[in-house]
mmCIF file of C-alpha atoms and ligand atoms in Angstrom:
data_model
loop_
_atom_site.group_PDB
_atom_site.id
_atom_site.type_symbol
_atom_site.label_atom_id
_atom_site.label_comp_id
_atom_site.label_asym_id
_atom_site.label_seq_id
_atom_site.Cartn_x
_atom_site.Cartn_y
_atom_site.Cartn_z
ATOM 1 C CA UNK R 1 129.479 80.174 101.913
ATOM 2 C CA UNK R 2 126.184 80.761 103.730
ATOM 3 C CA UNK R 3 123.783 83.059 101.944
ATOM 4 C CA UNK R 4 120.826 84.705 103.634
ATOM 5 C CA UNK R 5 117.214 84.904 102.363
ATOM 6 C CA UNK R 6 115.479 87.546 104.494
ATOM 7 C CA UNK R 7 111.690 87.612 104.302
ATOM 8 C CA UNK R 8 109.930 90.651 105.777
ATOM 9 C CA UNK R 9 106.287 90.791 106.846
ATOM 10 C CA UNK R 10 103.598 89.568 109.188
ATOM 11 C CA UNK R 11 102.900 86.094 110.504
ATOM 12 C CA UNK R 12 99.478 85.697 112.107
ATOM 13 C CA UNK R 13 97.598 83.131 114.102
ATOM 14 C CA UNK R 14 95.660 81.152 111.485
ATOM 15 C CA UNK R 15 92.273 79.498 112.033
ATOM 16 C CA UNK R 16 91.882 77.003 109.171
ATOM 17 C CA UNK R 17 88.632 75.046 108.684
ATOM 18 C CA UNK R 18 89.006 71.269 109.028
ATOM 19 C CA UNK R 19 87.037 68.532 107.256
ATOM 20 C CA UNK R 20 85.086 68.014 110.528
ATOM 21 C CA UNK R 21 83.735 71.572 110.454
ATOM 22 C CA UNK R 22 85.836 73.007 113.277
ATOM 23 C CA UNK R 23 89.023 75.092 113.070
ATOM 24 C CA UNK R 24 92.668 74.196 113.422
ATOM 25 C CA UNK R 25 94.976 76.798 115.004
ATOM 26 C CA UNK R 26 98.201 77.411 113.104
ATOM 27 C CA UNK R 27 100.529 80.259 112.150
ATOM 28 C CA UNK R 28 100.721 81.792 108.670
ATOM 29 C CA UNK R 29 101.053 84.968 106.645
ATOM 30 C CA UNK R 30 102.116 85.462 103.042
ATOM 31 C CA UNK R 31 105.832 86.289 103.521
ATOM 32 C CA UNK R 32 106.137 83.730 106.315
ATOM 33 C CA UNK R 33 104.529 81.067 104.099
ATOM 34 C CA UNK R 34 107.155 81.714 101.438
ATOM 35 C CA UNK R 35 109.930 81.501 104.056
ATOM 36 C CA UNK R 36 108.452 78.231 105.373
ATOM 37 C CA UNK R 37 108.501 76.610 101.916
ATOM 38 C CA UNK R 38 111.889 78.172 101.151
ATOM 39 C CA UNK R 39 113.304 76.525 104.288
ATOM 40 C CA UNK R 40 112.130 73.154 103.026
ATOM 41 C CA UNK R 41 113.341 73.654 99.444
ATOM 42 C CA UNK R 42 116.499 75.803 99.554
ATOM 43 C CA UNK R 43 119.868 74.186 100.025
ATOM 44 C CA UNK R 44 120.625 73.759 103.758
ATOM 45 C CA UNK R 45 123.545 76.192 103.445
ATOM 46 C CA UNK R 46 121.055 79.055 102.935
ATOM 47 C CA UNK R 47 120.022 80.875 106.094
ATOM 48 C CA UNK R 48 116.274 81.558 105.798
ATOM 49 C CA UNK R 49 115.446 84.423 108.184
ATOM 50 C CA UNK R 50 112.164 86.134 109.047
ATOM 51 C CA UNK R 51 111.979 89.833 109.923
ATOM 52 C CA UNK R 52 108.859 90.875 111.807
ATOM 53 C CA UNK R 53 107.616 92.180 115.157
ATOM 54 C CA UNK R 54 105.588 90.270 117.747
ATOM 55 C CA UNK R 55 104.516 90.974 121.320
ATOM 56 C CA UNK R 56 105.896 89.664 124.587
ATOM 57 C CA UNK R 57 102.791 87.615 125.437
ATOM 58 C CA UNK R 58 102.245 83.853 125.425
ATOM 59 C CA UNK R 59 100.850 83.526 121.884
ATOM 60 C CA UNK R 60 103.710 85.640 120.472
ATOM 61 C CA UNK R 61 106.182 83.325 122.217
ATOM 62 C CA UNK R 62 104.422 80.255 120.838
ATOM 63 C CA UNK R 63 104.504 81.722 117.330
ATOM 64 C CA UNK R 64 108.248 82.447 117.515
ATOM 65 C CA UNK R 65 108.905 78.918 118.851
ATOM 66 C CA UNK R 66 106.914 77.521 115.931
ATOM 67 C CA UNK R 67 108.952 79.600 113.466
ATOM 68 C CA UNK R 68 112.229 78.537 115.089
ATOM 69 C CA UNK R 69 111.168 74.858 115.093
ATOM 70 C CA UNK R 70 110.819 74.994 111.301
ATOM 71 C CA UNK R 71 114.508 75.912 111.043
ATOM 72 C CA UNK R 72 113.877 79.569 110.177
ATOM 73 C CA UNK R 73 116.231 82.106 111.783
ATOM 74 C CA UNK R 74 114.214 84.144 114.334
ATOM 75 C CA UNK R 75 117.124 86.427 115.298
ATOM 76 C CA UNK R 76 115.602 89.406 113.454
ATOM 77 C CA UNK R 77 112.215 89.247 115.218
ATOM 78 C CA UNK R 78 111.514 92.181 117.551
ATOM 79 C CA UNK R 79 109.496 91.622 120.737
ATOM 80 C CA UNK R 80 107.432 94.720 121.526
ATOM 81 C CA UNK R 81 106.009 95.446 124.974
ATOM 82 C CA UNK R 82 102.210 95.657 125.270
ATOM 83 C CA UNK R 83 101.603 94.287 121.745
ATOM 84 C CA UNK R 84 100.338 90.995 120.372
ATOM 85 C CA UNK R 85 100.090 89.216 117.020
ATOM 86 C CA UNK R 86 97.248 89.406 114.454
ATOM 87 C CA UNK R 87 94.781 86.637 113.654
ATOM 88 C CA UNK R 88 92.992 85.560 110.479
ATOM 89 C CA UNK R 89 90.379 82.991 109.642
ATOM 90 C CA UNK R 90 90.115 81.133 106.329
ATOM 91 C CA UNK R 91 86.622 80.903 104.801
ATOM 92 C CA UNK R 92 86.278 78.307 102.029
ATOM 93 C CA UNK R 93 83.747 78.164 99.213
ATOM 94 C CA UNK R 94 84.371 75.300 96.742
ATOM 95 C CA UNK R 95 88.083 75.407 97.571
ATOM 96 C CA UNK R 96 88.413 79.168 96.912
ATOM 97 C CA UNK R 97 89.526 81.020 100.024
ATOM 98 C CA UNK R 98 88.670 84.392 101.499
ATOM 99 C CA UNK R 99 89.922 85.799 104.787
ATOM 100 C CA UNK R 100 88.508 87.507 107.886
ATOM 101 C CA UNK R 101 91.207 89.490 109.751
ATOM 102 C CA UNK R 102 91.799 90.693 113.311
ATOM 103 C CA UNK R 103 95.105 92.470 112.771
ATOM 104 C CA UNK R 104 94.457 96.218 112.864
ATOM 105 C CA UNK R 105 96.806 96.771 115.843
ATOM 106 C CA UNK R 106 99.195 93.853 115.496
ATOM 107 C CA UNK R 107 102.841 94.161 116.533
ATOM 108 C CA UNK R 108 103.954 93.544 112.927
ATOM 109 C CA UNK R 109 102.500 96.939 111.946
ATOM 110 C CA UNK R 110 105.489 98.423 113.782
ATOM 111 C CA UNK R 111 108.150 96.319 112.041
ATOM 112 C CA UNK R 112 109.708 99.382 110.363
ATOM 113 C CA UNK R 113 109.674 101.574 113.509
ATOM 114 C CA UNK R 114 113.407 101.228 113.988
ATOM 115 C CA UNK R 115 115.327 102.151 110.785
ATOM 116 C CA UNK R 116 118.715 101.199 112.282
ATOM 117 C CA UNK R 117 117.468 97.701 113.055
ATOM 118 C CA UNK R 118 116.018 97.424 109.555
ATOM 119 C CA UNK R 119 119.290 98.537 107.931
ATOM 120 C CA UNK R 120 121.315 96.081 110.013
ATOM 121 C CA UNK R 121 119.089 93.174 108.965
ATOM 122 C CA UNK R 122 118.933 94.197 105.323
ATOM 123 C CA UNK R 123 122.662 94.732 104.994
ATOM 124 C CA UNK R 124 123.172 91.084 106.025
ATOM 125 C CA UNK R 125 120.830 89.714 103.329
ATOM 126 C CA UNK R 126 121.712 88.310 99.905
ATOM 127 C CA UNK R 127 118.042 88.052 98.896
ATOM 128 C CA UNK R 128 115.341 90.325 100.347
ATOM 129 C CA UNK R 129 111.717 89.210 99.986
ATOM 130 C CA UNK R 130 108.648 91.332 100.782
ATOM 131 C CA UNK R 131 105.081 91.856 99.587
ATOM 132 C CA UNK R 132 102.265 94.311 99.110
ATOM 133 C CA UNK R 133 100.848 93.038 102.406
ATOM 134 C CA UNK R 134 104.130 93.930 104.162
ATOM 135 C CA UNK R 135 103.644 97.512 102.925
ATOM 136 C CA UNK R 136 99.880 97.658 103.473
ATOM 137 C CA UNK R 137 100.117 96.973 107.219
ATOM 138 C CA UNK R 138 102.635 99.794 107.855
ATOM 139 C CA UNK R 139 101.868 103.425 108.710
ATOM 140 C CA UNK R 140 102.253 105.485 105.486
ATOM 141 C CA UNK R 141 105.539 107.087 106.678
ATOM 142 C CA UNK R 142 107.018 103.683 107.470
ATOM 143 C CA UNK R 143 106.316 102.355 103.975
ATOM 144 C CA UNK R 144 108.915 104.702 102.528
ATOM 145 C CA UNK R 145 111.331 103.884 105.379
ATOM 146 C CA UNK R 146 111.094 100.208 104.392
ATOM 147 C CA UNK R 147 111.329 100.791 100.635
ATOM 148 C CA UNK R 148 114.319 103.161 101.074
ATOM 149 C CA UNK R 149 116.111 100.611 103.274
ATOM 150 C CA UNK R 150 115.453 97.908 100.671
ATOM 151 C CA UNK R 151 116.742 100.202 97.893
ATOM 152 C CA UNK R 152 119.949 100.772 99.890
ATOM 153 C CA UNK R 153 120.430 97.013 100.372
ATOM 154 C CA UNK R 154 119.909 96.511 96.645
ATOM 155 C CA UNK R 155 122.553 99.121 95.808
ATOM 156 C CA UNK R 156 124.924 97.128 97.989
ATOM 157 C CA UNK R 157 124.241 93.969 95.956
ATOM 158 C CA UNK R 158 121.163 92.275 97.459
ATOM 159 C CA UNK R 159 118.617 90.755 95.058
ATOM 160 C CA UNK R 160 115.152 92.142 95.828
ATOM 161 C CA UNK R 161 112.041 90.010 95.249
ATOM 162 C CA UNK R 162 108.525 91.445 95.589
ATOM 163 C CA UNK R 163 105.040 89.903 95.431
ATOM 164 C CA UNK R 164 102.403 92.676 95.057
ATOM 165 C CA UNK R 165 99.803 90.419 96.799
ATOM 166 C CA UNK R 166 97.026 93.000 96.405
ATOM 167 C CA UNK R 167 94.673 93.187 99.407
ATOM 168 C CA UNK R 168 92.580 96.367 98.948
ATOM 169 C CA UNK R 169 90.950 95.874 102.362
ATOM 170 C CA UNK R 170 94.309 96.554 104.029
ATOM 171 C CA UNK R 171 94.810 99.890 102.226
ATOM 172 C CA UNK R 172 93.194 103.291 102.826
ATOM 173 C CA UNK R 173 92.490 103.643 99.120
ATOM 174 C CA UNK R 174 93.080 101.730 95.914
ATOM 175 C CA UNK R 175 95.069 104.680 94.511
ATOM 176 C CA UNK R 176 97.499 104.526 97.443
ATOM 177 C CA UNK R 177 97.753 100.761 96.954
ATOM 178 C CA UNK R 178 98.508 101.079 93.236
ATOM 179 C CA UNK R 179 101.071 103.882 93.703
ATOM 180 C CA UNK R 180 102.877 102.195 96.585
ATOM 181 C CA UNK R 181 102.980 98.842 94.784
ATOM 182 C CA UNK R 182 104.479 100.370 91.630
ATOM 183 C CA UNK R 183 107.084 102.288 93.656
ATOM 184 C CA UNK R 184 108.116 99.121 95.504
ATOM 185 C CA UNK R 185 108.244 97.171 92.235
ATOM 186 C CA UNK R 186 110.559 99.799 90.726
ATOM 187 C CA UNK R 187 113.093 98.942 93.459
ATOM 188 C CA UNK R 188 112.835 95.179 92.852
ATOM 189 C CA UNK R 189 114.739 92.740 90.629
ATOM 190 C CA UNK R 190 112.065 90.046 90.508
ATOM 191 C CA UNK R 191 108.309 90.728 90.796
ATOM 192 C CA UNK R 192 105.815 87.870 91.168
ATOM 193 C CA UNK R 193 102.246 89.205 90.690
ATOM 194 C CA UNK R 194 99.006 87.191 90.364
ATOM 195 C CA UNK R 195 97.016 87.977 87.235
ATOM 196 C CA UNK R 196 93.489 87.839 88.724
ATOM 197 C CA UNK R 197 94.348 90.542 91.314
ATOM 198 C CA UNK R 198 96.290 92.669 88.822
ATOM 199 C CA UNK R 199 93.441 92.514 86.289
ATOM 200 C CA UNK R 200 90.951 93.612 88.947
ATOM 201 C CA UNK R 201 92.927 96.531 90.384
ATOM 202 C CA UNK R 202 95.147 97.650 87.485
ATOM 203 C CA UNK R 203 92.760 96.789 84.633
ATOM 204 C CA UNK R 204 95.222 94.519 82.787
ATOM 205 C CA UNK R 205 93.509 92.576 79.992
ATOM 206 C CA UNK R 206 96.051 89.745 79.781
ATOM 207 C CA UNK R 207 98.989 88.381 81.838
ATOM 208 C CA UNK R 208 101.267 89.839 79.134
ATOM 209 C CA UNK R 209 99.876 93.317 79.994
ATOM 210 C CA UNK R 210 100.756 92.737 83.657
ATOM 211 C CA UNK R 211 104.267 91.595 82.750
ATOM 212 C CA UNK R 212 104.816 94.622 80.472
ATOM 213 C CA UNK R 213 103.513 97.102 83.085
ATOM 214 C CA UNK R 214 106.042 95.913 85.684
ATOM 215 C CA UNK R 215 108.834 95.633 83.096
ATOM 216 C CA UNK R 216 107.979 99.210 82.087
ATOM 217 C CA UNK R 217 108.570 100.262 85.719
ATOM 218 C CA UNK R 218 112.103 98.861 85.411
ATOM 219 C CA UNK R 219 111.687 95.319 86.778
ATOM 220 C CA UNK R 220 114.200 92.904 85.209
ATOM 221 C CA UNK R 221 112.227 89.672 85.744
ATOM 222 C CA UNK R 222 108.440 89.505 86.046
ATOM 223 C CA UNK R 223 106.601 86.216 86.543
ATOM 224 C CA UNK R 224 102.819 86.511 86.310
ATOM 225 C CA UNK R 225 101.057 83.678 88.138
ATOM 226 C CA UNK R 226 97.654 82.821 86.690
ATOM 227 C CA UNK R 227 95.914 80.321 89.010
ATOM 228 C CA UNK R 228 95.424 77.139 86.938
ATOM 229 C CA UNK R 229 96.094 78.907 83.634
ATOM 230 C CA UNK R 230 99.250 79.755 81.720
ATOM 231 C CA UNK R 231 101.897 81.659 83.721
ATOM 232 C CA UNK R 232 103.950 84.242 81.821
ATOM 233 C CA UNK R 233 107.514 85.359 82.427
ATOM 234 C CA UNK R 234 109.097 88.491 80.928
ATOM 235 C CA UNK R 235 112.849 88.799 81.385
ATOM 236 C CA UNK R 236 115.321 90.788 79.299
ATOM 237 C CA UNK R 237 112.539 91.568 76.809
ATOM 238 C CA UNK R 238 111.768 87.867 76.216
ATOM 239 C CA UNK R 239 108.462 86.222 77.077
ATOM 240 C CA UNK R 240 108.260 82.585 78.191
ATOM 241 C CA UNK R 241 105.126 80.688 79.124
ATOM 242 C CA UNK R 242 104.259 77.751 81.349
ATOM 243 C CA UNK R 243 100.965 75.802 81.476
ATOM 244 C CA UNK R 244 100.475 74.051 84.824
ATOM 245 C CA UNK R 245 98.891 70.597 85.095
ATOM 246 C CA UNK R 246 95.241 70.579 86.190
ATOM 247 C CA UNK R 247 94.618 70.091 89.936
ATOM 248 C CA UNK R 248 91.473 68.186 90.919
ATOM 249 C CA UNK R 249 90.086 68.601 93.474
ATOM 250 C CA UNK R 250 91.279 72.007 94.638
ATOM 251 C CA UNK R 251 90.856 71.813 98.434
ATOM 252 C CA UNK R 252 92.132 75.222 99.647
ATOM 253 C CA UNK R 253 93.887 77.856 97.513
ATOM 254 C CA UNK R 254 95.443 79.593 100.571
ATOM 255 C CA UNK R 255 99.170 80.191 99.985
ATOM 256 C CA UNK R 256 99.064 79.072 96.331
ATOM 257 C CA UNK R 257 101.012 82.169 95.269
ATOM 258 C CA UNK R 258 103.311 82.171 98.323
ATOM 259 C CA UNK R 259 104.344 78.561 97.699
ATOM 260 C CA UNK R 260 104.754 79.168 93.950
ATOM 261 C CA UNK R 261 107.193 81.960 94.854
ATOM 262 C CA UNK R 262 109.267 79.687 97.098
ATOM 263 C CA UNK R 263 109.358 76.881 94.522
ATOM 264 C CA UNK R 264 110.265 79.352 91.785
ATOM 265 C CA UNK R 265 113.039 81.024 93.817
ATOM 266 C CA UNK R 266 114.558 77.777 95.131
ATOM 267 C CA UNK R 267 114.970 76.626 91.555
ATOM 268 C CA UNK R 268 115.850 79.973 89.931
ATOM 269 C CA UNK R 269 118.493 81.034 92.464
ATOM 270 C CA UNK R 270 120.191 77.656 91.954
ATOM 271 C CA UNK R 271 119.897 77.219 88.161
ATOM 272 C CA UNK R 272 118.959 80.638 86.645
ATOM 273 C CA UNK R 273 116.621 78.605 84.387
ATOM 274 C CA UNK R 274 113.302 80.489 84.202
ATOM 275 C CA UNK R 275 111.307 77.671 82.600
ATOM 276 C CA UNK R 276 112.459 75.100 85.147
ATOM 277 C CA UNK R 277 111.751 77.602 87.929
ATOM 278 C CA UNK R 278 108.180 78.277 86.731
ATOM 279 C CA UNK R 279 107.580 74.506 86.597
ATOM 280 C CA UNK R 280 108.985 74.106 90.138
ATOM 281 C CA UNK R 281 106.751 76.920 91.425
ATOM 282 C CA UNK R 282 103.646 75.440 89.790
ATOM 283 C CA UNK R 283 104.418 71.919 91.057
ATOM 284 C CA UNK R 284 104.680 73.129 94.635
ATOM 285 C CA UNK R 285 101.554 75.311 94.409
ATOM 286 C CA UNK R 286 99.600 72.323 93.039
ATOM 287 C CA UNK R 287 100.554 70.298 96.122
ATOM 288 C CA UNK R 288 99.683 73.107 98.512
ATOM 289 C CA UNK R 289 96.180 73.687 97.107
ATOM 290 C CA UNK R 290 95.421 69.973 97.395
ATOM 291 C CA UNK R 291 95.487 70.293 101.201
ATOM 292 C CA UNK R 292 93.924 72.555 103.815
ATOM 293 C CA UNK R 293 95.638 75.587 105.350
ATOM 294 C CA UNK R 294 98.605 77.654 104.173
ATOM 295 C CA UNK R 295 101.399 75.350 105.289
ATOM 296 C CA UNK R 296 101.975 71.714 104.422
ATOM 297 C CA UNK R 297 105.040 69.654 105.256
ATOM 298 C CA UNK R 298 106.752 68.450 102.099
HETATM 299 O O1 KDG F 1 96.168 87.992 103.743
HETATM 300 C C1 KDG F 1 97.180 87.884 104.437
HETATM 301 O O2 KDG F 1 97.746 88.834 104.973
HETATM 302 C C2 KDG F 1 97.787 86.592 104.647
HETATM 303 O O3 KDG F 1 98.966 86.542 104.799
HETATM 304 C C3 KDG F 1 96.905 85.400 104.647
HETATM 305 C C4 KDG F 1 97.367 84.269 103.775
HETATM 306 O O4 KDG F 1 98.226 83.379 104.450
HETATM 307 C C5 KDG F 1 98.021 84.747 102.538
HETATM 308 O O5 KDG F 1 97.370 85.860 102.082
HETATM 309 C C6 KDG F 1 98.010 83.734 101.459
HETATM 310 O O6 KDG F 1 98.638 84.352 100.343
#
């Protein structure tokens, strides 16, 4: 029977630096990146769908065609009059990425404007995937609309997966970011944070602290990614650990966490084996950071 993985968030136009020193135009965004890798890794009988909003202009149309061409279901994408999509540019320094954004009025900021549409999409999903960026881009009132709709879908049996993906620049204040992230996590079954961000904004001393903080909020399975260092999983009170192989050279860390999440979920939803799933996530992330840009074809 077909199952549906519904990823919710923003896909942007991506300008990724090339080896020649110019920029390559592509399309990317954290939740879309995870859907893109999920489409390549999940069994073909899974429907991988993306929920977002775009405009009605040429670049929005090109983005949706690109998404559809990858085999992702675009049936939940809203086309809003007078709007367009956001844009970001990757800046690289020794392989470590930072971003410049032009997204303050993107169509995706209105993705939770229509609660009925949201409920219809969510009620069709077996797995719902969203991130801290999905919440950050919404108007404050729409954040609770989205989280409430996700909570309702979860009560009806959907598995909810959340990546906090902390981006303080997208939030009005760090307090709002921390509170909203912890509320969203409390409505999630699986949370996939990255230790360096969590240490910076929540003050965690170790990945185990991060895992315990989310478990303390009621999350059943927490997997703390830790760049090239040991990843930690806390599920049903038990800790497991995974040390990834060294990657050399690291070319571009964009989408390392997003691809880890897809690799982890493809394996975990099939086998329920946490150790194998952490290894699958790390193997995919290692491939992705060996190339430029967020998306690589496997
Ligand atoms: O920062 C964002 O909103 C992005 O989605 C850009 C990148 O693709 C993403 O952050 C990588 O995780």
